[in-house]
Short mmCIF file of C-alpha atoms and ligand atoms in Angstrom, two decimals:
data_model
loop_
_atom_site.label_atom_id
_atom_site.label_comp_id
_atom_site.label_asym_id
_atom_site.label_seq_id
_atom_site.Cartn_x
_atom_site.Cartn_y
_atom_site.Cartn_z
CA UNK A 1 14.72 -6.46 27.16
CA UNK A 2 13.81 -9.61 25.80
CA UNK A 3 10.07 -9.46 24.85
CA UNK A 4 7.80 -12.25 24.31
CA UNK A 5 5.11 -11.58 22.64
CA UNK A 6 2.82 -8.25 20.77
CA UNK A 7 -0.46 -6.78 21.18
CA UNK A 8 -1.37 -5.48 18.23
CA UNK A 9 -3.55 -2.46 18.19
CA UNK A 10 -5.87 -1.66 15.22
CA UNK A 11 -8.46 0.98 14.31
CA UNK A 12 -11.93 -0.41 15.18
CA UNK A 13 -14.18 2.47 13.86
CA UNK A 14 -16.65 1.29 11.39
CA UNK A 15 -15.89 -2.40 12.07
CA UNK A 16 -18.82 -4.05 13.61
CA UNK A 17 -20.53 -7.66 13.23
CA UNK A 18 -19.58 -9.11 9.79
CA UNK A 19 -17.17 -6.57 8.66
CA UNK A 20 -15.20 -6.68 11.68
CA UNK A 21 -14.93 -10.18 11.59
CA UNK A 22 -13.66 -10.39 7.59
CA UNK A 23 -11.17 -7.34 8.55
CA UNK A 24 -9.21 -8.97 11.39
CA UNK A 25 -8.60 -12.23 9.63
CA UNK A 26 -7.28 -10.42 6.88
CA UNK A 27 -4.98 -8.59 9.55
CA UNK A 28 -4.02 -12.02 11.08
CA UNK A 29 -3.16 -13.33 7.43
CA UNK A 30 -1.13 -10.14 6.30
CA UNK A 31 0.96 -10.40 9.44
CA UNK A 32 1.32 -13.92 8.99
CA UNK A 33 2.83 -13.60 5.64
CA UNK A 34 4.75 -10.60 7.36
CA UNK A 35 6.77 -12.61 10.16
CA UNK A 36 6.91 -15.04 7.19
CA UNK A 37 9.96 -13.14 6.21
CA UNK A 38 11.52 -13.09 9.92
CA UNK A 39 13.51 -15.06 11.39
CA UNK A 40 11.86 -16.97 14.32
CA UNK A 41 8.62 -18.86 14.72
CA UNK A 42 5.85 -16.93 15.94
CA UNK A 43 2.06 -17.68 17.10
CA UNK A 44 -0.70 -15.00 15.63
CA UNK A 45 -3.49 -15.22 17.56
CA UNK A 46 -6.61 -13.50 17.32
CA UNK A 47 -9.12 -13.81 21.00
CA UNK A 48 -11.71 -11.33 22.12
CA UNK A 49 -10.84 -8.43 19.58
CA UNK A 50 -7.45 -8.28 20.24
CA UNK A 51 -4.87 -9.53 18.11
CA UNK A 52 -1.41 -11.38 19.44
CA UNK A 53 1.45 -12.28 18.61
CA UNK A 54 3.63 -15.08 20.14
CA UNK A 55 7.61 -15.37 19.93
CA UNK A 56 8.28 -18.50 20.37
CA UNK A 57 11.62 -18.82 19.58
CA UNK A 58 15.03 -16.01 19.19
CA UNK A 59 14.00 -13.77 17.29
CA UNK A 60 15.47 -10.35 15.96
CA UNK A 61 13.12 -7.98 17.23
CA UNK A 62 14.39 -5.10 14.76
CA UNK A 63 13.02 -6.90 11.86
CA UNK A 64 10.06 -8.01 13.54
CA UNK A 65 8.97 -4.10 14.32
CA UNK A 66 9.74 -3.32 10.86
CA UNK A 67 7.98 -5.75 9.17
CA UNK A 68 5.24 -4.97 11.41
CA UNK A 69 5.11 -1.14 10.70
CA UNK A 70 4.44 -2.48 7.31
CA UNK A 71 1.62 -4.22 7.71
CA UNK A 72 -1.84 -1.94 7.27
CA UNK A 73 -4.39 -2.03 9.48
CA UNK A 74 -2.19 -1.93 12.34
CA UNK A 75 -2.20 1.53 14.03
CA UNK A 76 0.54 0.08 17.37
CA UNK A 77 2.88 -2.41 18.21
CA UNK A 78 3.10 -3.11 21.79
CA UNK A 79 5.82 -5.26 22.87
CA UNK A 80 4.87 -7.65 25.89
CA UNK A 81 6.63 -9.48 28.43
CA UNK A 82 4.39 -11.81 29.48
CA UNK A 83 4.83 -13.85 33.24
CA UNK A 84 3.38 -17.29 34.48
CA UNK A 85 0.19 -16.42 36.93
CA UNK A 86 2.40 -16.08 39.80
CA UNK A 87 1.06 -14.70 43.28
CA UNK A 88 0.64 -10.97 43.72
CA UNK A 89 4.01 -9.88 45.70
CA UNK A 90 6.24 -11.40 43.04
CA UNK A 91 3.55 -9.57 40.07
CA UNK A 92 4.59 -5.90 42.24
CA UNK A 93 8.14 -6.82 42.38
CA UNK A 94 8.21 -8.16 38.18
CA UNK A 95 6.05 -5.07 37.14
CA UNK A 96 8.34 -2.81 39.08
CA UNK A 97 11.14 -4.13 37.60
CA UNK A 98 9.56 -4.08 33.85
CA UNK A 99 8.51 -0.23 34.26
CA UNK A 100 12.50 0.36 35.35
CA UNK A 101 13.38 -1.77 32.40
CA UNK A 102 11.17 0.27 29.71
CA UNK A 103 11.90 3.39 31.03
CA UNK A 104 15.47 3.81 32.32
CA UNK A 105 15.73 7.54 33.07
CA UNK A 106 12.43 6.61 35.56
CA UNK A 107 11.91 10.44 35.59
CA UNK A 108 8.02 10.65 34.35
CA UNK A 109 4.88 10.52 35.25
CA UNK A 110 2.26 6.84 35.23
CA UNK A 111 -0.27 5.37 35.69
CA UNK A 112 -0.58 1.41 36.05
CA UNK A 113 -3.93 0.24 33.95
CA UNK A 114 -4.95 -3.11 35.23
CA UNK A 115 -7.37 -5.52 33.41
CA UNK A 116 -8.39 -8.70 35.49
CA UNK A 117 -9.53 -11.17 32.47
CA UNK A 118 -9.07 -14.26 35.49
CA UNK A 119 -11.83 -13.28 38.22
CA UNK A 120 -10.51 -15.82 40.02
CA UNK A 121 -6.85 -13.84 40.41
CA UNK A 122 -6.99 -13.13 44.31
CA UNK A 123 -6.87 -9.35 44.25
CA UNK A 124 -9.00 -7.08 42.35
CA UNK A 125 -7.81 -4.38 39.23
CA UNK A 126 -7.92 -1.10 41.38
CA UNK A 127 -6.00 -2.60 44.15
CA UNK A 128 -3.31 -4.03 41.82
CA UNK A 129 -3.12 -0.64 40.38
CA UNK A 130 -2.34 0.96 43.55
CA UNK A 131 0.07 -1.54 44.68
CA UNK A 132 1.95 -1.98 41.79
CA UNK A 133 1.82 2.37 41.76
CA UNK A 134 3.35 1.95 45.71
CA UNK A 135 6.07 -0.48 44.43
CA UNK A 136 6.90 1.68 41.75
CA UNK A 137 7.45 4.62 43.76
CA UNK A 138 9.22 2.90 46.54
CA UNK A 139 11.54 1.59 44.03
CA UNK A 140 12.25 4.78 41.63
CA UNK A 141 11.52 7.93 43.80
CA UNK A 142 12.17 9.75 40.61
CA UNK A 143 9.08 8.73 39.27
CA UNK A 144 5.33 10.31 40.02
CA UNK A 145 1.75 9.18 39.36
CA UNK A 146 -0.54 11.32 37.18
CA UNK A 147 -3.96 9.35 36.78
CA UNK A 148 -5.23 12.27 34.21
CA UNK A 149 -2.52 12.88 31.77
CA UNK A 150 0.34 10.33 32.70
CA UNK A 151 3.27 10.26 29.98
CA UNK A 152 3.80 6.00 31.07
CA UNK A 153 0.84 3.90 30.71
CA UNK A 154 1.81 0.52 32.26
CA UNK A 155 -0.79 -1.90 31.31
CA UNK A 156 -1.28 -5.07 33.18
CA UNK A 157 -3.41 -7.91 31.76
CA UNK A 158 -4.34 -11.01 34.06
CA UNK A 159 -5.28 -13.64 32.04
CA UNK A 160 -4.00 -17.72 32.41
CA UNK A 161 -0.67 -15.96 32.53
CA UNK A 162 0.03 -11.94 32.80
CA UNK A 163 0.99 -9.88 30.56
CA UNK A 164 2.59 -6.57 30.81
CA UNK A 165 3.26 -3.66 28.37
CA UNK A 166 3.48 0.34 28.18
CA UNK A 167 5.40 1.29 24.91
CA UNK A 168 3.03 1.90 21.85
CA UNK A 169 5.41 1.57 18.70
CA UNK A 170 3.62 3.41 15.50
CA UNK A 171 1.90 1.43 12.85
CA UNK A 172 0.96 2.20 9.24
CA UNK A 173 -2.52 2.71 9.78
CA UNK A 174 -5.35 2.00 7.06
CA UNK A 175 -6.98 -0.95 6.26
CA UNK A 176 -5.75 -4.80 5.81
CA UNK A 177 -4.67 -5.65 2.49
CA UNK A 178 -7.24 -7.32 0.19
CA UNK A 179 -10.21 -6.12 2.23
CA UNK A 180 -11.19 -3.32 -0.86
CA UNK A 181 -10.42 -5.38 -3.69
CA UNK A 182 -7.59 -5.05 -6.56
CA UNK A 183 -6.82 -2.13 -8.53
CA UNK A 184 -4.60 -1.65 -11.44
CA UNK A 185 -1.52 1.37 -10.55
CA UNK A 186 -0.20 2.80 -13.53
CA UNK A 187 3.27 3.05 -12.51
CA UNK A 188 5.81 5.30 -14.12
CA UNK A 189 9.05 5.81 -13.20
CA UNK A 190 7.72 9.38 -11.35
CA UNK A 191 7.51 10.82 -7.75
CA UNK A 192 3.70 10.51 -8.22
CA UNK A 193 2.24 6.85 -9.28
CA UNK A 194 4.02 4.69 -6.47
CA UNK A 195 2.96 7.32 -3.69
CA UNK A 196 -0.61 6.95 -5.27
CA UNK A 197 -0.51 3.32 -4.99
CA UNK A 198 1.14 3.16 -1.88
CA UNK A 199 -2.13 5.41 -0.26
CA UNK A 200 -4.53 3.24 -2.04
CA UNK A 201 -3.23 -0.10 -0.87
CA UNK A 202 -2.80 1.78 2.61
CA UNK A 203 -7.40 1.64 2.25
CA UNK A 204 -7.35 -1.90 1.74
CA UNK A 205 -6.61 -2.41 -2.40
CA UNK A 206 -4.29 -5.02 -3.43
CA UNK A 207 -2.19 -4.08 -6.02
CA UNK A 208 -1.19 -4.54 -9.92
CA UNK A 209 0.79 -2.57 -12.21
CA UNK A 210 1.01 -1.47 -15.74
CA UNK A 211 4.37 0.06 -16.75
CA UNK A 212 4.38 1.87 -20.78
CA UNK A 213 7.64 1.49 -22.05
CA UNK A 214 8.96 3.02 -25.25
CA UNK A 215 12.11 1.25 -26.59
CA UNK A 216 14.99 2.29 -27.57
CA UNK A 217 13.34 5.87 -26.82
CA UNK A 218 13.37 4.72 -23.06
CA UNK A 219 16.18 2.53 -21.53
CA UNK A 220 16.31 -0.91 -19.86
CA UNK A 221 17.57 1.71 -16.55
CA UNK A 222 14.12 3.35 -16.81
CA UNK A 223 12.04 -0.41 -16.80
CA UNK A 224 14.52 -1.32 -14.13
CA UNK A 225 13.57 1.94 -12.28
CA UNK A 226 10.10 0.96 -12.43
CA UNK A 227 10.77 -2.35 -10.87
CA UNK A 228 12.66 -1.01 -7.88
CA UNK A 229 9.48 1.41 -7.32
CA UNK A 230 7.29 -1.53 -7.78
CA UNK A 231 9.94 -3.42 -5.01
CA UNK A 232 10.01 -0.83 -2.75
CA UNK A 233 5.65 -0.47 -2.68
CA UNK A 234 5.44 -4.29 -2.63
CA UNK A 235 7.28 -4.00 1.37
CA UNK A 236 3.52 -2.66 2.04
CA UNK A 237 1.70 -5.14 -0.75
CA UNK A 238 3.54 -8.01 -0.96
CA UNK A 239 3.97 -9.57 -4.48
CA UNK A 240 3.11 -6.75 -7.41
CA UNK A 241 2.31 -8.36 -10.99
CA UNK A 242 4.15 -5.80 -13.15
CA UNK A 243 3.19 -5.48 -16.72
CA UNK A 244 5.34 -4.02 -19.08
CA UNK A 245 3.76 -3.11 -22.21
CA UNK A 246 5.44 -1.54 -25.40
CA UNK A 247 3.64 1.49 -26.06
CA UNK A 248 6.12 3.01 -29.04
CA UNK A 249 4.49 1.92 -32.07
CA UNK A 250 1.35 3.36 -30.97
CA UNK A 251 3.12 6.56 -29.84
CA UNK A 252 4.75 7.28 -32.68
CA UNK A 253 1.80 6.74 -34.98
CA UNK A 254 -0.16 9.40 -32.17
CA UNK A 255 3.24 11.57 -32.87
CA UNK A 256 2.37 10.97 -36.88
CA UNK A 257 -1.45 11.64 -37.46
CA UNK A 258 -2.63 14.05 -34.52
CA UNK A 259 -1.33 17.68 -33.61
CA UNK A 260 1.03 17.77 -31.52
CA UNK A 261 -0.22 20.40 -28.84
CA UNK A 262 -3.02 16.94 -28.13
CA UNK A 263 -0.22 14.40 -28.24
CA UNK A 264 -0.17 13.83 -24.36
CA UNK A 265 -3.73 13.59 -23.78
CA UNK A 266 -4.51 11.39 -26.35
CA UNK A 267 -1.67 9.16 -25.57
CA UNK A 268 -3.04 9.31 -21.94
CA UNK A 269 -6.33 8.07 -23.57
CA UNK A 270 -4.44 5.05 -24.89
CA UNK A 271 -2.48 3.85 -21.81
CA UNK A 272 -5.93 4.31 -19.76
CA UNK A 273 -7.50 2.36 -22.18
CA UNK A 274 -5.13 -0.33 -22.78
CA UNK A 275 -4.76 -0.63 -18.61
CA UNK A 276 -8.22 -1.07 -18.51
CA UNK A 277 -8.04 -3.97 -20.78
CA UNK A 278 -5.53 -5.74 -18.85
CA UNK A 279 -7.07 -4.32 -15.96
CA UNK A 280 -10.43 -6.44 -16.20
CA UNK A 281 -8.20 -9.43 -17.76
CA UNK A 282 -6.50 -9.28 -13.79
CA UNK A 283 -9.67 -9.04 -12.24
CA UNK A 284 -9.26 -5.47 -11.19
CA UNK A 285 -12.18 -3.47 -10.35
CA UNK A 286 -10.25 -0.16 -10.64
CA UNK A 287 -7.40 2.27 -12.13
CA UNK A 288 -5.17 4.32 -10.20
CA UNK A 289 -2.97 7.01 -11.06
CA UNK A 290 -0.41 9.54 -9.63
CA UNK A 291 -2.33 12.41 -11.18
CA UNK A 292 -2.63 15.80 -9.36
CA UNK A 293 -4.93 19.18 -10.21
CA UNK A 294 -3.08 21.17 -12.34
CA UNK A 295 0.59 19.65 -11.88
CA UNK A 296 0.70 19.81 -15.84
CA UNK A 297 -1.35 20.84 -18.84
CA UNK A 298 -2.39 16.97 -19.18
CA UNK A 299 -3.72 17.55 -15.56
CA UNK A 300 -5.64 20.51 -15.51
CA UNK A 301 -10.04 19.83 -14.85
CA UNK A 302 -10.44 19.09 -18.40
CA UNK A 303 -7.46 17.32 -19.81
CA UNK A 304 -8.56 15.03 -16.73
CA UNK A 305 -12.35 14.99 -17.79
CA UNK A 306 -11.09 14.10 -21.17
CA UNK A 307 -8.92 11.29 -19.80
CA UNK A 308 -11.40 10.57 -17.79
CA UNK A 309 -13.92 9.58 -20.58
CA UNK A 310 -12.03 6.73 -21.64
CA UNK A 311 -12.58 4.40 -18.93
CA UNK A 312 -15.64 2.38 -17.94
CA UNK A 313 -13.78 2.12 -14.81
CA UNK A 314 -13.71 4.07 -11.67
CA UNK A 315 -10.18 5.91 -11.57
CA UNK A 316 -8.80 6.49 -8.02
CA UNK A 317 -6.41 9.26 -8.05
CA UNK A 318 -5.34 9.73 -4.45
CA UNK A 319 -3.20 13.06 -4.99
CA UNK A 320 -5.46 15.11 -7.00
CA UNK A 321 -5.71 17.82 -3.76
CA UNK A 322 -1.96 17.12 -2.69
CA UNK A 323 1.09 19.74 -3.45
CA UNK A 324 3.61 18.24 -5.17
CA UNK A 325 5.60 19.35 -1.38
CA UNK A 326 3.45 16.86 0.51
CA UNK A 327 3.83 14.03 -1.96
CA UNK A 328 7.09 14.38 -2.06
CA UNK A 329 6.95 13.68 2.32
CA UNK A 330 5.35 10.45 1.52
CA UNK A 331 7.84 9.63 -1.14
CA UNK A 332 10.14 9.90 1.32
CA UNK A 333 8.33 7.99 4.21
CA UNK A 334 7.93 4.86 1.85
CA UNK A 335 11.47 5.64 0.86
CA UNK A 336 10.88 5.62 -2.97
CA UNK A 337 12.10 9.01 -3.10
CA UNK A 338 15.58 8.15 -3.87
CA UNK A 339 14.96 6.13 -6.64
CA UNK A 340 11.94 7.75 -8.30
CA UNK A 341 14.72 11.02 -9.23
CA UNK A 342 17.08 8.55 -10.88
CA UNK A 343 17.73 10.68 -14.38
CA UNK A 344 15.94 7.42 -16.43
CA UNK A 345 13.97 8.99 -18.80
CA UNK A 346 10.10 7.77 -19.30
CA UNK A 347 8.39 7.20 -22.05
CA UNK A 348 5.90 10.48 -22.18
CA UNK A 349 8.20 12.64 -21.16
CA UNK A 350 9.99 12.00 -24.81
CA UNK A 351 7.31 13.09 -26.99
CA UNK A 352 6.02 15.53 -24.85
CA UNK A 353 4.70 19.03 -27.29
CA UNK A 354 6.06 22.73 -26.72
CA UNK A 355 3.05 23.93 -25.49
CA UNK A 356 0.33 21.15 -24.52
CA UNK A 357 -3.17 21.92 -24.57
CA UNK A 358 -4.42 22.86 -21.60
CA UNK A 359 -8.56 23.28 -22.28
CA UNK A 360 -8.74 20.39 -24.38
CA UNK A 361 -12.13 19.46 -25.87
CA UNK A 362 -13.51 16.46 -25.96
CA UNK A 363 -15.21 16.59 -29.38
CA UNK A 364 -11.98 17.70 -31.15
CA UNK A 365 -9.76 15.08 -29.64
CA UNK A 366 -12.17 12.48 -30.48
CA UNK A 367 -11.93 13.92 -34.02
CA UNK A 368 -8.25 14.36 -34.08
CA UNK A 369 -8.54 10.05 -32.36
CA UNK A 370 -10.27 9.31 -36.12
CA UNK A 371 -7.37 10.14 -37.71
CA UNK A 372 -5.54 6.96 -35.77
CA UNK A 373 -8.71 4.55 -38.11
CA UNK A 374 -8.91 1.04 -37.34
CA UNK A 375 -4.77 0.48 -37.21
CA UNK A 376 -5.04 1.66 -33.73
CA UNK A 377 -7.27 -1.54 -32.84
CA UNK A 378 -4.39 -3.79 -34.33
CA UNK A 379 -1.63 -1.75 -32.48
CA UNK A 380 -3.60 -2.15 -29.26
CA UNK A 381 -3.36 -5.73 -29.66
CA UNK A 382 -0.35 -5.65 -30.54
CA UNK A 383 0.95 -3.81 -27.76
CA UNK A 384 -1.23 -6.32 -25.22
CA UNK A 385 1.01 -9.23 -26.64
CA UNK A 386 4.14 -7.45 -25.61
CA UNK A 387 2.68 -7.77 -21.70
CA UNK A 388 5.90 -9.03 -20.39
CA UNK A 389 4.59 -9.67 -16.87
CA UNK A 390 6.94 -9.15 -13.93
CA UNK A 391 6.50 -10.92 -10.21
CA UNK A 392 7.68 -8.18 -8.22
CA UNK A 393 8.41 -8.78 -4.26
CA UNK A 394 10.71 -7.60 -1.51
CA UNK A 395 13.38 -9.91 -2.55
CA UNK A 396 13.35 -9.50 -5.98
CA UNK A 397 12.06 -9.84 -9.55
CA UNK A 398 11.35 -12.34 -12.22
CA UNK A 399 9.49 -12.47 -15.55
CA UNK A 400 6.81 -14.68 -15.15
CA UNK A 401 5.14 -14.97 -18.77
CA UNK A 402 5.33 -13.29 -22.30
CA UNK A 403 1.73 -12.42 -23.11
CA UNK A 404 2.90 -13.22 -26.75
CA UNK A 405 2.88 -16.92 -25.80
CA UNK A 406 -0.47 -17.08 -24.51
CA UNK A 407 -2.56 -17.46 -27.55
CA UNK A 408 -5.36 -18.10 -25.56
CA UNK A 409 -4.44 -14.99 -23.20
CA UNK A 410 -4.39 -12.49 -25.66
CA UNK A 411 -7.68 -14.35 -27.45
CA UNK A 412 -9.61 -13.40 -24.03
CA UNK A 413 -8.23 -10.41 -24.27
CA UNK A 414 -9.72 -9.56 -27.59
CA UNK A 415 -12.57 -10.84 -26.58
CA UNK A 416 -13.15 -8.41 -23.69
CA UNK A 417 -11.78 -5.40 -25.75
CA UNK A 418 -14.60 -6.45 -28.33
CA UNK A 419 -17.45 -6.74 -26.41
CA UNK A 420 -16.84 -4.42 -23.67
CA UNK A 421 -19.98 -1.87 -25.36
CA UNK A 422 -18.68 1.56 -23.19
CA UNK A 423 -15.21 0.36 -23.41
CA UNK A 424 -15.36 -0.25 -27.04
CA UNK A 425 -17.46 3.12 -27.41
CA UNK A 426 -14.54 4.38 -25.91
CA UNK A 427 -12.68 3.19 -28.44
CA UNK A 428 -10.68 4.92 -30.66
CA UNK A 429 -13.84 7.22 -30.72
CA UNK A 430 -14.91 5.86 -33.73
CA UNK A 431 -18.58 4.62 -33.29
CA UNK A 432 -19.10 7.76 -30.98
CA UNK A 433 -21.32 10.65 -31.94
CA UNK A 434 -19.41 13.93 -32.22
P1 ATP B 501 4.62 10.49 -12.06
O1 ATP B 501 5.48 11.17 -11.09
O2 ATP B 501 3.80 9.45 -11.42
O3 ATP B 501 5.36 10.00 -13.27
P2 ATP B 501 3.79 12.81 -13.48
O4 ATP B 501 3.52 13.99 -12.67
O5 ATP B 501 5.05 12.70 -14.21
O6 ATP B 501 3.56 11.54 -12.56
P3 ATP B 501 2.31 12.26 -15.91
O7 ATP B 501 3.54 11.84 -16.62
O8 ATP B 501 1.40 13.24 -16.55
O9 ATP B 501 2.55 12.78 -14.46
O10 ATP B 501 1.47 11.00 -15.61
C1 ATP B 501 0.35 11.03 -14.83
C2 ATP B 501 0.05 9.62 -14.35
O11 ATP B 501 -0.10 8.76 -15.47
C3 ATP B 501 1.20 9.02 -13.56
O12 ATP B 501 1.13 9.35 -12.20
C4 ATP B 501 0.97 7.54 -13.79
O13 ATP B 501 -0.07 7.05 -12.97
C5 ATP B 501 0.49 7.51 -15.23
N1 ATP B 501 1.62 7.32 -16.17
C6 ATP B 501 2.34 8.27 -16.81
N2 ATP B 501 3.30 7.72 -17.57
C7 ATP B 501 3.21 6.39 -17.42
C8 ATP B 501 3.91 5.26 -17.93
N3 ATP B 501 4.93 5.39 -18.76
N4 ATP B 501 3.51 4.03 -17.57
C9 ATP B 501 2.46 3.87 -16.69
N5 ATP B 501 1.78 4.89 -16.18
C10 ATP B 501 2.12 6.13 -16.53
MG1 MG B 502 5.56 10.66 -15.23
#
């Protein structure tokens, strides 16, 4: 069947006066840039609550549902065929026909919902319901009406013309994109980090990334990795800013002056840090990770709480309840599955200890953080001019800019690592009591 137009259904709970207002232009905008990638030309329109969308040209209605179903916010797709205001035998006859159409084995029970926008249409809602039921049955015997618990909702909508629709097609759910903000995702090449990100921009966050690599310990397969998992979450994000920052020199140096059994959480401390850095630099009001209760010793309560301390920064960690089982079903839903077990190694699983603490203490690691003296401060710089940042979109990938050749960049940057007072507390753990 050749539809020509959508309703678009959303969730409307907690959406009232301003709010609502804010939220479902920033659902007409993300679908906009949505069919933006489809072929066709289509009308959004946004009247009286409801949200439409107009076909007004071929279209490939595949692609159209998909890119749809990617879109949050939406909860259903309807797909409408929508008929001039014609008189009300030829609306029984066309609704008749569109109920045969939608459902072709005809053998379940409906119920025909009518809303009459047009006052003026000559016959009222529950008498078009029960004629359009009558024509129905007349024409598919096989069919019966249930008004309590029908399986076919046939909605009919009178307005300057009438539309007509039944199937609800599933949408993603959550929020519009934008409508919380931007957060920073640190993205490894796991199972974890792009489900986190994916559930966070499913409440609203738009979405950046920081990627540690550790060259030649990591590959260029295991940065590409990254960038397919930043790919594959941007089909829910659209275009993902993907910094990739060279983390060895300040690894190895961890790997040189602390014990070993801390290496992972104070390495931990350092990426949080330095993403925080960059994170404020990109206007991001928060951090997320993939990071789950007890998944591994540098995930247990404490090794988080001494993460944790690092950051100025709320840190959104969507999984920290999930099994690693029902991660691993969103993986798969967002189809990142497949390419986050590619054998690529990262960069902390390379200098991971034999047996990592799992009770670490806050005062000792900040102790053990001394032994890293002001060098660290340069490295961190360093490492922040090696922010080669990636634009990362459905179609592809492209470095955008070397942070090295921002003078000015990397200046600001300083500049906010400097006089950031918690941050630079935070720092290093130098000017901190212990
Ligand atoms: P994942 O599957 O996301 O890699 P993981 O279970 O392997 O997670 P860790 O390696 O301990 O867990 O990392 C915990 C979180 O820290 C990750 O989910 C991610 O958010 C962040 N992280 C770890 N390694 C990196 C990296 N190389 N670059 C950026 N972020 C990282
Ligand atoms: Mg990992």
């Amino acid at each position: 069947m050749q539809y020509h137009a959508f309703l678009i259904k959303y969730a409307e709970i907690g959406i009232k006066g301003k709010n609502r207002n804010h939220f479902e232009e920033a659902l007409v905008q993300q679908i906009r840039l949505a069919l933006k990638r489809c072929e066709g030309k289509f009308a959004v329109d946004r009247t009286s609550g409801r949200v439409f969308i107009y076909c007004e040209a071929e279209y490939d209605y595949d692609e159209v549902v998909d890119a749809l179903q990617h879109v949050f916010g939406i909860v259903g797709i309807c797909p409408m065929v929508i008929l001039q205001r014609v008189p009300v035998p030829e609306l029984l006859k066309e609704a008749a026909k569109f109920f045969g159409g939608e459902y072709p084995d005809r053998n379940v029970t409906f119920k025909v919902h009518t809303r009459r926008l047009d006052k003026n249409y000559p016959m009222e809602s529950m008498e078009i319901n029960a004629e359009i039921g009558e024509e129905i049955l007349n024409d598919y015997p096989e069919a019966k009406v249930d008004v309590h618990e029908p399986e076919v909702l046939l909605n009919v909508e009178i307005r300057e013309r009438i539309y007509l629709y039944s199937h609800v097609i599933p949408g993603p759910g959550g929020l519009p994109l934008g409508v919380s903000g931007k957060a920073m995702l640190l993205l490894s090449g796991g199972i974890d980090s792009p489900v986190a990100g994916y559930m966070c921009a499913k409440r609203g966050l738009r979405l950046d990334a920081t990627y540690f690599n550790a060259p030649p310990y990591t590959s260029e397969r295991a940065l590409q990795k990254v960038i397919d998992l930043a790919r594959i979450i941007s089909r829910y994000t659209g275009p993902i800013y993907l910094h990739n920052i060279n983390f060895t020199k300040i690894q190895l140096y961890i790997y040189d002056r602390c014990p070993h059994d801390e290496l992972t959480i104070i390495m931990r401390r350092y990426m949080m840090r330095i993403a925080e850095l960059i994170a404020r630099h990109s206007e991001c009001e928060a951090l997320i990770t993939g990071e789950s209760i007890g998944q591994v010793a540098s995930q247990t309560t404490r090794s988080l709480a001494v993460t944790n301390e690092v950051c100025a920064m709320p840190v959104f960690r969507p999984l920290i309840a999930f099994d690693k089982e029902d991660i691993i079903t969103i993986s798969r839903k967002i189809e990142a599955f497949d390419t986050s077990i590619e054998p690529y190694e990262d960069c902390c699983t390379i200098f991971v200890a034999k047996h990592p603490v799992t009770r670490p203490n806050a005062g000792v690691i900040r102790k053990h953080e001394h032994n890293l003296d002001e060098k660290i401060d340069g490295m961190v710089l360093e490492a922040l001019k090696t922010d080669e940042i990636l634009f990362v979109d459905p179609d592809g990938s492209h470095v955008i800019k070397h942070r090295e050749d921002e003078k000015e960049d990397i200046a600001q940057m300083d500049e906010i690592h400097l006089e950031n007072s918690p941050e630079r507390s935070a720092f290093g753990g130098r000017d901190m009591e212990l």
